[in-house]
Amino acid sequence: MADSVRIRRLEEGTINRIAAGEVVERPASAVKELVENALDASATRIDIAVSNGGADLILVEDDGSGMGPEDLHLAIERHATSKLPVSRGEDDLSHIVTMGFRGEALPSIGAVARLAIASRTAAGQAHEIRVDGGRVSGPAPSGFRAAGQKGTRVDVRELFFATPARLKFMKSARSEDMATTDIVKRLAMARPDVSFTLAVDGRRTLDLPAEADLMDGRLKRLSRLMGREFGENAVAIEALREGVSLSGFAGLPTYNRANAQMQFLFVNGRPVRDKLLIGAVRGAYADFLARDRHPALALFLDCDPAFVDVNVHPAKTEVRFRDAGLVRGLIVSALKHALADAGHRASTTVAEAALSAFRPQSYSRPQPAYVPRGVA
């Protein structure tokens, strides 16, 4: 009988690369984590740039609170975070109010890429730390920004160079760019008070100024991202039940789509893809739309952090509610009431199509073909 294989501890670098596979599935995942960090740092402007689908370069720069050298060193260590609240001497996973909380993103990116973070607080000197495939250098003084200008710049190059097998599973640069754009759009929808720019291979594809007013600003931001026609054909949603509030905008039934790609759902400002919420939307529109048609909408659910569990998936895109029935009922009833109240409205696109059918068409008498003289 062969000797049993002895259990051994994995190397720290191997552990980090395994963890990175859960957090950083593709370039868009890295962009999501970095932009969420910027939002948690109270940034009012976030500039993003990617090259070759994000495989060659991901750059995220913000004007947030910034970090000193001690925080920079901790930021690239696994499970080190400033975001998780402490209650009765213990970390409280039931009251998460930030986008991030796991402390995994930066060390995961540093384990599989060439990572450089430069940061300056309002009162401090700028410093930079580098991580190349898990090897750390710094922090060291940096010339990043002038004195008094706070913020952070995260530079990610050669993503997955330390895990070449992952590169084989990356999709085309165009597909990765589309995924990154979708992530940035979703995060920008939730925060109309923050300005966003996105440059893809040197070409600016998104330029979203900050909007001042919450609700009007939210509709302006949504119209920029979902199209002007959505803003013209949407009804406002406002509802509250047992401490759970629902707001946003829902497209008229006459303004529908062949797929569900224009449905955006947020929980406490976090973009989510949740089967419960999607099912509630489908149920609300069941009496208004054919089964093969889908509404366009953006809904924002806000509740006590203790009411929802966001610690379900490493990517933080799935959530669980303490009372799922309450949430579903709130969405269905709010949408049905809003759509019923707007029953007299038809989408402008439908109205334009109907009007054009009744407009008199210009008519000109056909001219006889020219026949040269002498030709029968």
mmCIF file of C-alpha atoms in Angstrom:
data_model
loop_
_atom_site.group_PDB
_atom_site.id
_atom_site.type_symbol
_atom_site.label_atom_id
_atom_site.label_comp_id
_atom_site.label_asym_id
_atom_site.label_seq_id
_atom_site.Cartn_x
_atom_site.Cartn_y
_atom_site.Cartn_z
ATOM 1 C CA MET A 1 0.000 0.000 0.000
ATOM 2 C CA ALA A 2 1.416 3.366 -1.036
ATOM 3 C CA ASP A 3 2.315 5.853 1.669
ATOM 4 C CA SER A 4 -0.323 8.521 2.167
ATOM 5 C CA VAL A 5 0.506 11.992 0.899
ATOM 6 C CA ARG A 6 1.343 14.307 3.755
ATOM 7 C CA ILE A 7 -0.645 17.496 4.168
ATOM 8 C CA ARG A 8 1.431 20.649 3.758
ATOM 9 C CA ARG A 9 0.874 24.365 3.996
ATOM 10 C CA LEU A 10 0.782 26.217 0.706
ATOM 11 C CA GLU A 11 3.191 29.047 0.009
ATOM 12 C CA GLU A 12 1.805 32.524 0.665
ATOM 13 C CA GLY A 13 2.195 33.438 -3.022
ATOM 14 C CA THR A 14 0.224 30.369 -4.084
ATOM 15 C CA ILE A 15 -2.525 31.186 -1.582
ATOM 16 C CA ASN A 16 -2.791 34.712 -2.947
ATOM 17 C CA ARG A 17 -2.967 33.539 -6.563
ATOM 18 C CA ILE A 18 -5.713 31.052 -5.677
ATOM 19 C CA ALA A 19 -7.661 33.785 -3.890
ATOM 20 C CA ALA A 20 -7.135 36.106 -6.852
ATOM 21 C CA GLY A 21 -8.957 33.631 -9.074
ATOM 22 C CA GLU A 22 -12.147 34.234 -7.086
ATOM 23 C CA VAL A 23 -11.907 38.017 -6.854
ATOM 24 C CA VAL A 24 -10.305 38.947 -10.187
ATOM 25 C CA GLU A 25 -11.997 36.770 -12.774
ATOM 26 C CA ARG A 26 -11.294 39.182 -15.638
ATOM 27 C CA PRO A 27 -10.125 42.784 -16.170
ATOM 28 C CA ALA A 28 -13.631 44.131 -15.543
ATOM 29 C CA SER A 29 -13.546 42.510 -12.077
ATOM 30 C CA ALA A 30 -10.375 44.430 -11.234
ATOM 31 C CA VAL A 31 -11.906 47.677 -12.498
ATOM 32 C CA LYS A 32 -14.979 47.083 -10.339
ATOM 33 C CA GLU A 33 -12.916 46.536 -7.187
ATOM 34 C CA LEU A 34 -10.727 49.590 -7.799
ATOM 35 C CA VAL A 35 -13.646 51.919 -8.546
ATOM 36 C CA GLU A 36 -15.465 50.671 -5.446
ATOM 37 C CA ASN A 37 -12.355 51.493 -3.407
ATOM 38 C CA ALA A 38 -12.408 55.012 -4.849
ATOM 39 C CA LEU A 39 -16.073 55.442 -3.944
ATOM 40 C CA ASP A 40 -15.413 54.205 -0.404
ATOM 41 C CA ALA A 41 -12.653 56.846 -0.173
ATOM 42 C CA SER A 42 -15.297 59.569 -0.763
ATOM 43 C CA ALA A 43 -14.050 60.419 -4.249
ATOM 44 C CA THR A 44 -15.988 63.012 -6.238
ATOM 45 C CA ARG A 45 -14.152 62.297 -9.499
ATOM 46 C CA ILE A 46 -12.974 58.942 -10.826
ATOM 47 C CA ASP A 47 -10.974 58.571 -14.050
ATOM 48 C CA ILE A 48 -10.540 55.099 -15.540
ATOM 49 C CA ALA A 49 -8.396 53.977 -18.477
ATOM 50 C CA VAL A 50 -7.869 50.512 -19.950
ATOM 51 C CA SER A 51 -5.730 49.198 -22.795
ATOM 52 C CA ASN A 52 -6.016 45.946 -24.764
ATOM 53 C CA GLY A 53 -9.158 44.962 -22.910
ATOM 54 C CA GLY A 54 -7.442 45.679 -19.590
ATOM 55 C CA ALA A 55 -4.795 42.977 -20.098
ATOM 56 C CA ASP A 56 -2.041 45.541 -20.713
ATOM 57 C CA LEU A 57 -3.226 48.418 -18.527
ATOM 58 C CA ILE A 58 -5.889 49.335 -15.990
ATOM 59 C CA LEU A 59 -5.561 52.818 -14.497
ATOM 60 C CA VAL A 60 -7.955 54.218 -11.880
ATOM 61 C CA GLU A 61 -7.332 57.663 -10.396
ATOM 62 C CA ASP A 62 -9.506 59.453 -7.843
ATOM 63 C CA ASP A 63 -9.630 62.523 -5.643
ATOM 64 C CA GLY A 64 -10.596 60.595 -2.524
ATOM 65 C CA SER A 65 -9.121 60.810 0.953
ATOM 66 C CA GLY A 66 -5.832 59.158 0.006
ATOM 67 C CA MET A 67 -3.497 56.959 2.080
ATOM 68 C CA GLY A 68 -0.303 57.446 4.041
ATOM 69 C CA PRO A 69 2.674 55.036 3.826
ATOM 70 C CA GLU A 70 1.449 52.847 6.710
ATOM 71 C CA ASP A 71 -1.976 52.393 5.116
ATOM 72 C CA LEU A 72 -0.405 51.726 1.718
ATOM 73 C CA HIS A 73 1.598 48.871 3.186
ATOM 74 C CA LEU A 74 -1.467 47.387 4.884
ATOM 75 C CA ALA A 75 -3.647 47.872 1.794
ATOM 76 C CA ILE A 76 -1.739 45.237 -0.193
ATOM 77 C CA GLU A 77 -1.953 42.641 2.590
ATOM 78 C CA ARG A 78 -4.728 40.065 2.476
ATOM 79 C CA HIS A 79 -7.734 40.670 4.713
ATOM 80 C CA ALA A 80 -6.570 44.121 5.794
ATOM 81 C CA THR A 81 -9.304 46.741 5.509
ATOM 82 C CA SER A 82 -10.492 49.984 7.055
ATOM 83 C CA LYS A 83 -14.108 49.350 6.108
ATOM 84 C CA LEU A 84 -15.428 46.596 8.342
ATOM 85 C CA PRO A 85 -17.107 48.030 11.450
ATOM 86 C CA VAL A 86 -16.310 46.699 14.896
ATOM 87 C CA SER A 87 -19.081 45.911 17.374
ATOM 88 C CA ARG A 88 -18.431 44.713 20.945
ATOM 89 C CA GLY A 89 -14.803 44.094 20.097
ATOM 90 C CA GLU A 90 -15.546 41.923 17.044
ATOM 91 C CA ASP A 91 -15.719 42.585 13.309
ATOM 92 C CA ASP A 92 -19.369 43.113 12.388
ATOM 93 C CA LEU A 93 -20.318 41.480 9.082
ATOM 94 C CA SER A 94 -23.984 42.291 9.662
ATOM 95 C CA HIS A 95 -23.652 46.055 9.294
ATOM 96 C CA ILE A 96 -21.664 46.691 6.098
ATOM 97 C CA VAL A 97 -22.134 50.216 4.751
ATOM 98 C CA THR A 98 -19.230 50.342 2.262
ATOM 99 C CA MET A 99 -18.835 48.845 -1.203
ATOM 100 C CA GLY A 100 -15.823 46.782 -0.172
ATOM 101 C CA PHE A 101 -15.070 45.033 3.117
ATOM 102 C CA ARG A 102 -13.125 41.827 2.432
ATOM 103 C CA GLY A 103 -9.652 43.333 2.052
ATOM 104 C CA GLU A 104 -8.878 41.012 -0.866
ATOM 105 C CA ALA A 105 -8.898 43.134 -4.026
ATOM 106 C CA LEU A 106 -5.502 44.855 -3.966
ATOM 107 C CA PRO A 107 -3.482 41.840 -2.735
ATOM 108 C CA SER A 108 -5.284 39.634 -5.260
ATOM 109 C CA ILE A 109 -4.432 42.017 -8.117
ATOM 110 C CA GLY A 110 -0.856 42.346 -6.866
ATOM 111 C CA ALA A 111 -0.513 38.557 -6.823
ATOM 112 C CA VAL A 112 -1.234 38.188 -10.556
ATOM 113 C CA ALA A 113 -0.164 41.523 -12.068
ATOM 114 C CA ARG A 114 2.298 44.412 -11.809
ATOM 115 C CA LEU A 115 0.591 46.795 -9.401
ATOM 116 C CA ALA A 116 1.612 50.322 -8.448
ATOM 117 C CA ILE A 117 -0.353 52.491 -5.999
ATOM 118 C CA ALA A 118 0.478 56.160 -5.517
ATOM 119 C CA SER A 119 -1.454 58.117 -2.919
ATOM 120 C CA ARG A 120 -1.446 61.383 -1.018
ATOM 121 C CA THR A 121 -3.569 62.608 1.878
ATOM 122 C CA ALA A 122 -4.535 66.275 2.089
ATOM 123 C CA ALA A 123 -1.961 66.973 4.779
ATOM 124 C CA GLY A 124 0.723 64.429 3.951
ATOM 125 C CA GLN A 125 3.415 63.609 1.412
ATOM 126 C CA ALA A 126 2.737 61.336 -1.554
ATOM 127 C CA HIS A 127 4.044 57.765 -1.418
ATOM 128 C CA GLU A 128 4.026 54.842 -3.828
ATOM 129 C CA ILE A 129 4.104 51.094 -3.289
ATOM 130 C CA ARG A 130 4.662 48.414 -5.949
ATOM 131 C CA VAL A 131 3.732 44.745 -6.082
ATOM 132 C CA ASP A 132 5.018 42.569 -8.941
ATOM 133 C CA GLY A 133 3.427 39.140 -8.876
ATOM 134 C CA GLY A 134 3.399 39.211 -5.067
ATOM 135 C CA ARG A 135 6.840 40.812 -4.574
ATOM 136 C CA VAL A 136 6.510 44.097 -2.665
ATOM 137 C CA SER A 137 8.720 47.170 -2.931
ATOM 138 C CA GLY A 138 8.148 50.413 -1.050
ATOM 139 C CA PRO A 139 6.378 52.471 0.109
ATOM 140 C CA ALA A 140 8.667 55.229 -1.115
ATOM 141 C CA PRO A 141 8.174 58.984 -1.570
ATOM 142 C CA SER A 142 6.460 59.889 -4.841
ATOM 143 C CA GLY A 143 5.849 62.964 -6.933
ATOM 144 C CA PHE A 144 2.163 62.086 -7.268
ATOM 145 C CA ARG A 145 0.117 65.280 -7.155
ATOM 146 C CA ALA A 146 1.010 68.597 -5.620
ATOM 147 C CA ALA A 147 0.946 69.291 -1.895
ATOM 148 C CA GLY A 148 -2.582 69.656 -0.595
ATOM 149 C CA GLN A 149 -4.083 67.637 -3.471
ATOM 150 C CA LYS A 150 -5.351 64.356 -2.080
ATOM 151 C CA GLY A 151 -6.190 61.231 -3.995
ATOM 152 C CA THR A 152 -4.986 57.844 -5.197
ATOM 153 C CA ARG A 153 -3.803 56.395 -8.500
ATOM 154 C CA VAL A 154 -3.808 52.624 -9.033
ATOM 155 C CA ASP A 155 -1.809 51.378 -12.021
ATOM 156 C CA VAL A 156 -2.258 47.720 -13.018
ATOM 157 C CA ARG A 157 -0.112 46.352 -15.848
ATOM 158 C CA GLU A 158 0.233 42.912 -17.420
ATOM 159 C CA LEU A 159 -2.769 41.438 -15.659
ATOM 160 C CA PHE A 160 -2.395 37.673 -15.111
ATOM 161 C CA PHE A 161 1.306 37.639 -16.116
ATOM 162 C CA ALA A 162 1.935 35.604 -12.957
ATOM 163 C CA THR A 163 -0.852 33.134 -13.845
ATOM 164 C CA PRO A 164 -0.402 32.561 -17.608
ATOM 165 C CA ALA A 165 -3.083 29.869 -17.673
ATOM 166 C CA ARG A 166 -5.691 32.529 -16.877
ATOM 167 C CA LEU A 167 -4.703 34.516 -19.982
ATOM 168 C CA LYS A 168 -5.856 31.627 -22.170
ATOM 169 C CA PHE A 169 -9.397 32.038 -20.855
ATOM 170 C CA MET A 170 -9.654 35.768 -21.473
ATOM 171 C CA LYS A 171 -12.100 36.785 -24.175
ATOM 172 C CA SER A 172 -11.340 39.200 -26.998
ATOM 173 C CA ALA A 173 -10.264 42.731 -26.139
ATOM 174 C CA ARG A 174 -13.620 43.981 -27.452
ATOM 175 C CA SER A 175 -15.554 41.634 -25.141
ATOM 176 C CA GLU A 176 -13.452 42.656 -22.155
ATOM 177 C CA ASP A 177 -13.927 46.354 -23.011
ATOM 178 C CA MET A 178 -17.686 45.832 -23.156
ATOM 179 C CA ALA A 179 -17.640 44.120 -19.748
ATOM 180 C CA THR A 180 -15.587 46.961 -18.262
ATOM 181 C CA THR A 181 -17.903 49.586 -19.744
ATOM 182 C CA ASP A 182 -20.915 47.787 -18.295
ATOM 183 C CA ILE A 183 -19.327 47.711 -14.831
ATOM 184 C CA VAL A 184 -18.465 51.421 -14.923
ATOM 185 C CA LYS A 185 -21.961 52.321 -16.147
ATOM 186 C CA ARG A 186 -23.600 50.401 -13.310
ATOM 187 C CA LEU A 187 -21.416 52.023 -10.670
ATOM 188 C CA ALA A 188 -21.998 55.456 -12.223
ATOM 189 C CA MET A 189 -25.775 54.944 -12.161
ATOM 190 C CA ALA A 190 -25.689 54.460 -8.411
ATOM 191 C CA ARG A 191 -23.615 57.600 -7.811
ATOM 192 C CA PRO A 192 -24.774 60.515 -9.981
ATOM 193 C CA ASP A 193 -23.032 62.862 -7.526
ATOM 194 C CA VAL A 194 -19.626 61.530 -8.684
ATOM 195 C CA SER A 195 -18.119 62.331 -12.075
ATOM 196 C CA PHE A 196 -16.723 59.429 -14.113
ATOM 197 C CA THR A 197 -14.582 59.192 -17.211
ATOM 198 C CA LEU A 198 -13.591 56.028 -19.070
ATOM 199 C CA ALA A 199 -10.920 55.861 -21.775
ATOM 200 C CA VAL A 200 -10.511 52.706 -23.865
ATOM 201 C CA ASP A 201 -7.225 52.431 -25.775
ATOM 202 C CA GLY A 202 -6.770 56.182 -25.501
ATOM 203 C CA ARG A 203 -10.281 57.063 -26.717
ATOM 204 C CA ARG A 204 -12.691 58.539 -24.185
ATOM 205 C CA THR A 205 -15.900 56.510 -24.300
ATOM 206 C CA LEU A 206 -17.638 57.856 -21.177
ATOM 207 C CA ASP A 207 -17.614 61.377 -19.790
ATOM 208 C CA LEU A 208 -20.176 61.807 -17.039
ATOM 209 C CA PRO A 209 -20.220 65.064 -15.072
ATOM 210 C CA ALA A 210 -21.440 65.002 -11.484
ATOM 211 C CA GLU A 211 -25.140 65.777 -11.068
ATOM 212 C CA ALA A 212 -26.226 67.982 -8.170
ATOM 213 C CA ASP A 213 -29.854 67.075 -7.443
ATOM 214 C CA LEU A 214 -30.500 63.508 -6.279
ATOM 215 C CA MET A 215 -33.665 62.488 -8.164
ATOM 216 C CA ASP A 216 -33.421 64.841 -11.148
ATOM 217 C CA GLY A 217 -29.706 64.186 -11.240
ATOM 218 C CA ARG A 218 -30.320 60.460 -11.165
ATOM 219 C CA LEU A 219 -32.638 60.663 -14.177
ATOM 220 C CA LYS A 220 -30.090 62.789 -16.051
ATOM 221 C CA ARG A 221 -27.373 60.236 -15.321
ATOM 222 C CA LEU A 222 -29.635 57.352 -16.351
ATOM 223 C CA SER A 223 -30.589 59.139 -19.571
ATOM 224 C CA ARG A 224 -26.929 59.610 -20.424
ATOM 225 C CA LEU A 225 -26.241 55.916 -19.900
ATOM 226 C CA MET A 226 -29.491 54.276 -21.024
ATOM 227 C CA GLY A 227 -30.361 56.735 -23.769
ATOM 228 C CA ARG A 228 -32.387 59.934 -23.996
ATOM 229 C CA GLU A 229 -35.490 57.961 -24.978
ATOM 230 C CA PHE A 230 -35.458 56.135 -21.642
ATOM 231 C CA GLY A 231 -35.653 59.440 -19.782
ATOM 232 C CA GLU A 232 -38.597 60.507 -21.931
ATOM 233 C CA ASN A 233 -40.445 57.227 -21.424
ATOM 234 C CA ALA A 234 -39.858 56.455 -17.745
ATOM 235 C CA VAL A 235 -42.033 56.896 -14.669
ATOM 236 C CA ALA A 236 -40.622 57.686 -11.233
ATOM 237 C CA ILE A 237 -40.802 54.961 -8.593
ATOM 238 C CA GLU A 238 -41.103 55.896 -4.910
ATOM 239 C CA ALA A 239 -42.268 53.432 -2.270
ATOM 240 C CA LEU A 240 -41.587 52.574 1.364
ATOM 241 C CA ARG A 241 -42.536 49.532 3.392
ATOM 242 C CA GLU A 242 -41.346 48.575 6.879
ATOM 243 C CA GLY A 243 -38.111 50.551 6.603
ATOM 244 C CA VAL A 244 -37.261 49.342 3.092
ATOM 245 C CA SER A 245 -37.426 52.053 0.419
ATOM 246 C CA LEU A 246 -37.579 51.668 -3.330
ATOM 247 C CA SER A 247 -36.803 54.450 -5.785
ATOM 248 C CA GLY A 248 -35.742 54.842 -9.381
ATOM 249 C CA PHE A 249 -37.318 54.941 -12.799
ATOM 250 C CA ALA A 250 -39.196 52.316 -14.803
ATOM 251 C CA GLY A 251 -39.873 52.371 -18.532
ATOM 252 C CA LEU A 252 -43.417 52.447 -19.838
ATOM 253 C CA PRO A 253 -44.661 49.085 -21.113
ATOM 254 C CA THR A 254 -44.773 50.517 -24.633
ATOM 255 C CA TYR A 255 -41.043 51.217 -24.319
ATOM 256 C CA ASN A 256 -39.800 47.627 -24.152
ATOM 257 C CA ARG A 257 -36.872 45.525 -25.294
ATOM 258 C CA ALA A 258 -36.195 42.083 -26.738
ATOM 259 C CA ASN A 259 -33.874 41.210 -23.823
ATOM 260 C CA ALA A 260 -33.286 42.159 -20.190
ATOM 261 C CA GLN A 261 -30.012 44.030 -20.726
ATOM 262 C CA MET A 262 -31.639 47.365 -19.864
ATOM 263 C CA GLN A 263 -32.590 46.282 -16.340
ATOM 264 C CA PHE A 264 -30.367 47.658 -13.579
ATOM 265 C CA LEU A 265 -30.888 46.808 -9.915
ATOM 266 C CA PHE A 266 -29.087 48.215 -6.879
ATOM 267 C CA VAL A 267 -29.155 47.418 -3.175
ATOM 268 C CA ASN A 268 -27.782 50.131 -0.867
ATOM 269 C CA GLY A 269 -25.941 51.581 -3.856
ATOM 270 C CA ARG A 270 -24.418 48.239 -4.833
ATOM 271 C CA PRO A 271 -25.095 46.904 -8.368
ATOM 272 C CA VAL A 272 -26.472 43.378 -8.054
ATOM 273 C CA ARG A 273 -27.742 40.597 -10.268
ATOM 274 C CA ASP A 274 -30.318 38.981 -8.035
ATOM 275 C CA LYS A 275 -32.853 36.368 -9.168
ATOM 276 C CA LEU A 276 -35.390 37.514 -6.574
ATOM 277 C CA LEU A 277 -35.334 41.103 -7.840
ATOM 278 C CA ILE A 278 -35.410 40.088 -11.501
ATOM 279 C CA GLY A 279 -38.347 37.783 -10.819
ATOM 280 C CA ALA A 280 -40.210 40.565 -9.026
ATOM 281 C CA VAL A 281 -39.762 42.876 -12.033
ATOM 282 C CA ARG A 282 -41.016 40.178 -14.369
ATOM 283 C CA GLY A 283 -44.056 39.615 -12.159
ATOM 284 C CA ALA A 284 -44.867 43.327 -11.999
ATOM 285 C CA TYR A 285 -44.861 43.693 -15.790
ATOM 286 C CA ALA A 286 -46.660 40.384 -16.459
ATOM 287 C CA ASP A 287 -50.005 42.121 -17.067
ATOM 288 C CA PHE A 288 -48.451 44.802 -19.286
ATOM 289 C CA LEU A 289 -45.941 42.993 -21.528
ATOM 290 C CA ALA A 290 -45.798 39.921 -23.717
ATOM 291 C CA ARG A 291 -43.611 37.181 -22.268
ATOM 292 C CA ASP A 292 -40.899 37.686 -24.905
ATOM 293 C CA ARG A 293 -40.582 41.417 -24.208
ATOM 294 C CA HIS A 294 -38.657 43.035 -21.365
ATOM 295 C CA PRO A 295 -38.915 46.413 -19.622
ATOM 296 C CA ALA A 296 -36.127 48.955 -19.223
ATOM 297 C CA LEU A 297 -35.634 50.227 -15.674
ATOM 298 C CA ALA A 298 -33.225 51.192 -12.922
ATOM 299 C CA LEU A 299 -34.372 50.444 -9.379
ATOM 300 C CA PHE A 300 -32.602 51.381 -6.155
ATOM 301 C CA LEU A 301 -33.460 49.482 -2.978
ATOM 302 C CA ASP A 302 -32.268 51.004 0.292
ATOM 303 C CA CYS A 303 -32.550 49.280 3.655
ATOM 304 C CA ASP A 304 -30.835 48.788 6.979
ATOM 305 C CA PRO A 305 -27.514 46.978 6.311
ATOM 306 C CA ALA A 306 -28.564 44.350 8.855
ATOM 307 C CA PHE A 307 -31.573 43.505 6.635
ATOM 308 C CA VAL A 308 -29.375 42.284 3.766
ATOM 309 C CA ASP A 309 -26.379 39.938 3.608
ATOM 310 C CA VAL A 310 -23.830 41.036 1.003
ATOM 311 C CA ASN A 311 -21.223 38.517 2.125
ATOM 312 C CA VAL A 312 -22.560 35.831 -0.201
ATOM 313 C CA HIS A 313 -20.124 35.834 -3.121
ATOM 314 C CA PRO A 314 -16.519 37.095 -3.495
ATOM 315 C CA ALA A 315 -17.604 39.435 -6.300
ATOM 316 C CA LYS A 316 -20.348 40.886 -4.048
ATOM 317 C CA THR A 317 -22.934 40.809 -6.846
ATOM 318 C CA GLU A 318 -25.372 38.538 -5.021
ATOM 319 C CA VAL A 319 -27.307 39.371 -1.864
ATOM 320 C CA ARG A 320 -29.723 37.701 0.540
ATOM 321 C CA PHE A 321 -32.563 39.490 2.316
ATOM 322 C CA ARG A 322 -33.810 38.750 5.789
ATOM 323 C CA ASP A 323 -37.374 38.980 4.450
ATOM 324 C CA ALA A 324 -37.358 38.198 0.737
ATOM 325 C CA GLY A 325 -41.163 38.250 0.546
ATOM 326 C CA LEU A 326 -41.285 41.832 1.798
ATOM 327 C CA VAL A 327 -38.820 42.959 -0.866
ATOM 328 C CA ARG A 328 -40.601 41.138 -3.666
ATOM 329 C CA GLY A 329 -43.991 42.480 -2.615
ATOM 330 C CA LEU A 330 -42.642 46.032 -2.411
ATOM 331 C CA ILE A 331 -41.198 45.903 -5.927
ATOM 332 C CA VAL A 332 -44.248 44.303 -7.515
ATOM 333 C CA SER A 333 -46.766 46.651 -5.896
ATOM 334 C CA ALA A 334 -44.702 49.806 -6.492
ATOM 335 C CA LEU A 335 -44.190 49.022 -10.164
ATOM 336 C CA LYS A 336 -47.807 47.994 -10.755
ATOM 337 C CA HIS A 337 -49.159 51.168 -9.151
ATOM 338 C CA ALA A 338 -46.774 53.412 -11.071
ATOM 339 C CA LEU A 339 -47.553 51.727 -14.396
ATOM 340 C CA ALA A 340 -51.302 51.792 -13.758
ATOM 341 C CA ASP A 341 -51.159 55.512 -12.922
ATOM 342 C CA ALA A 342 -49.252 56.110 -16.166
ATOM 343 C CA GLY A 343 -51.616 53.987 -18.212
ATOM 344 C CA HIS A 344 -52.642 56.960 -20.371
ATOM 345 C CA ARG A 345 -49.066 57.507 -21.499
ATOM 346 C CA ALA A 346 -47.526 55.834 -24.489
ATOM 347 C CA SER A 347 -43.848 55.864 -25.229
ATOM 348 C CA THR A 348 -42.600 58.668 -27.441
ATOM 349 C CA THR A 349 -41.079 56.127 -29.809
ATOM 350 C CA VAL A 350 -44.437 54.446 -30.325
ATOM 351 C CA ALA A 351 -46.172 57.809 -30.658
ATOM 352 C CA GLU A 352 -43.669 58.982 -33.246
ATOM 353 C CA ALA A 353 -44.135 55.797 -35.260
ATOM 354 C CA ALA A 354 -47.918 56.209 -35.166
ATOM 355 C CA LEU A 355 -47.792 59.879 -36.177
ATOM 356 C CA SER A 356 -45.415 59.252 -39.043
ATOM 357 C CA ALA A 357 -47.879 56.762 -40.497
ATOM 358 C CA PHE A 358 -50.487 59.533 -40.816
ATOM 359 C CA ARG A 359 -48.187 62.246 -42.139
ATOM 360 C CA PRO A 360 -48.791 63.021 -45.835
ATOM 361 C CA GLN A 361 -45.945 61.738 -47.917
ATOM 362 C CA SER A 362 -44.467 63.988 -50.571
ATOM 363 C CA TYR A 363 -45.398 62.704 -54.012
ATOM 364 C CA SER A 364 -43.880 63.627 -57.331
ATOM 365 C CA ARG A 365 -45.182 62.538 -60.711
ATOM 366 C CA PRO A 366 -42.743 60.173 -62.377
ATOM 367 C CA GLN A 367 -41.000 61.762 -65.358
ATOM 368 C CA PRO A 368 -40.954 59.950 -68.708
ATOM 369 C CA ALA A 369 -37.665 58.407 -69.619
ATOM 370 C CA TYR A 370 -35.536 60.485 -71.967
ATOM 371 C CA VAL A 371 -35.419 59.066 -75.510
ATOM 372 C CA PRO A 372 -32.885 60.628 -77.904
ATOM 373 C CA ARG A 373 -34.374 62.107 -81.062
ATOM 374 C CA GLY A 374 -34.400 59.736 -83.974
ATOM 375 C CA VAL A 375 -34.553 56.652 -81.849
ATOM 376 C CA ALA A 376 -37.826 54.713 -82.138
#
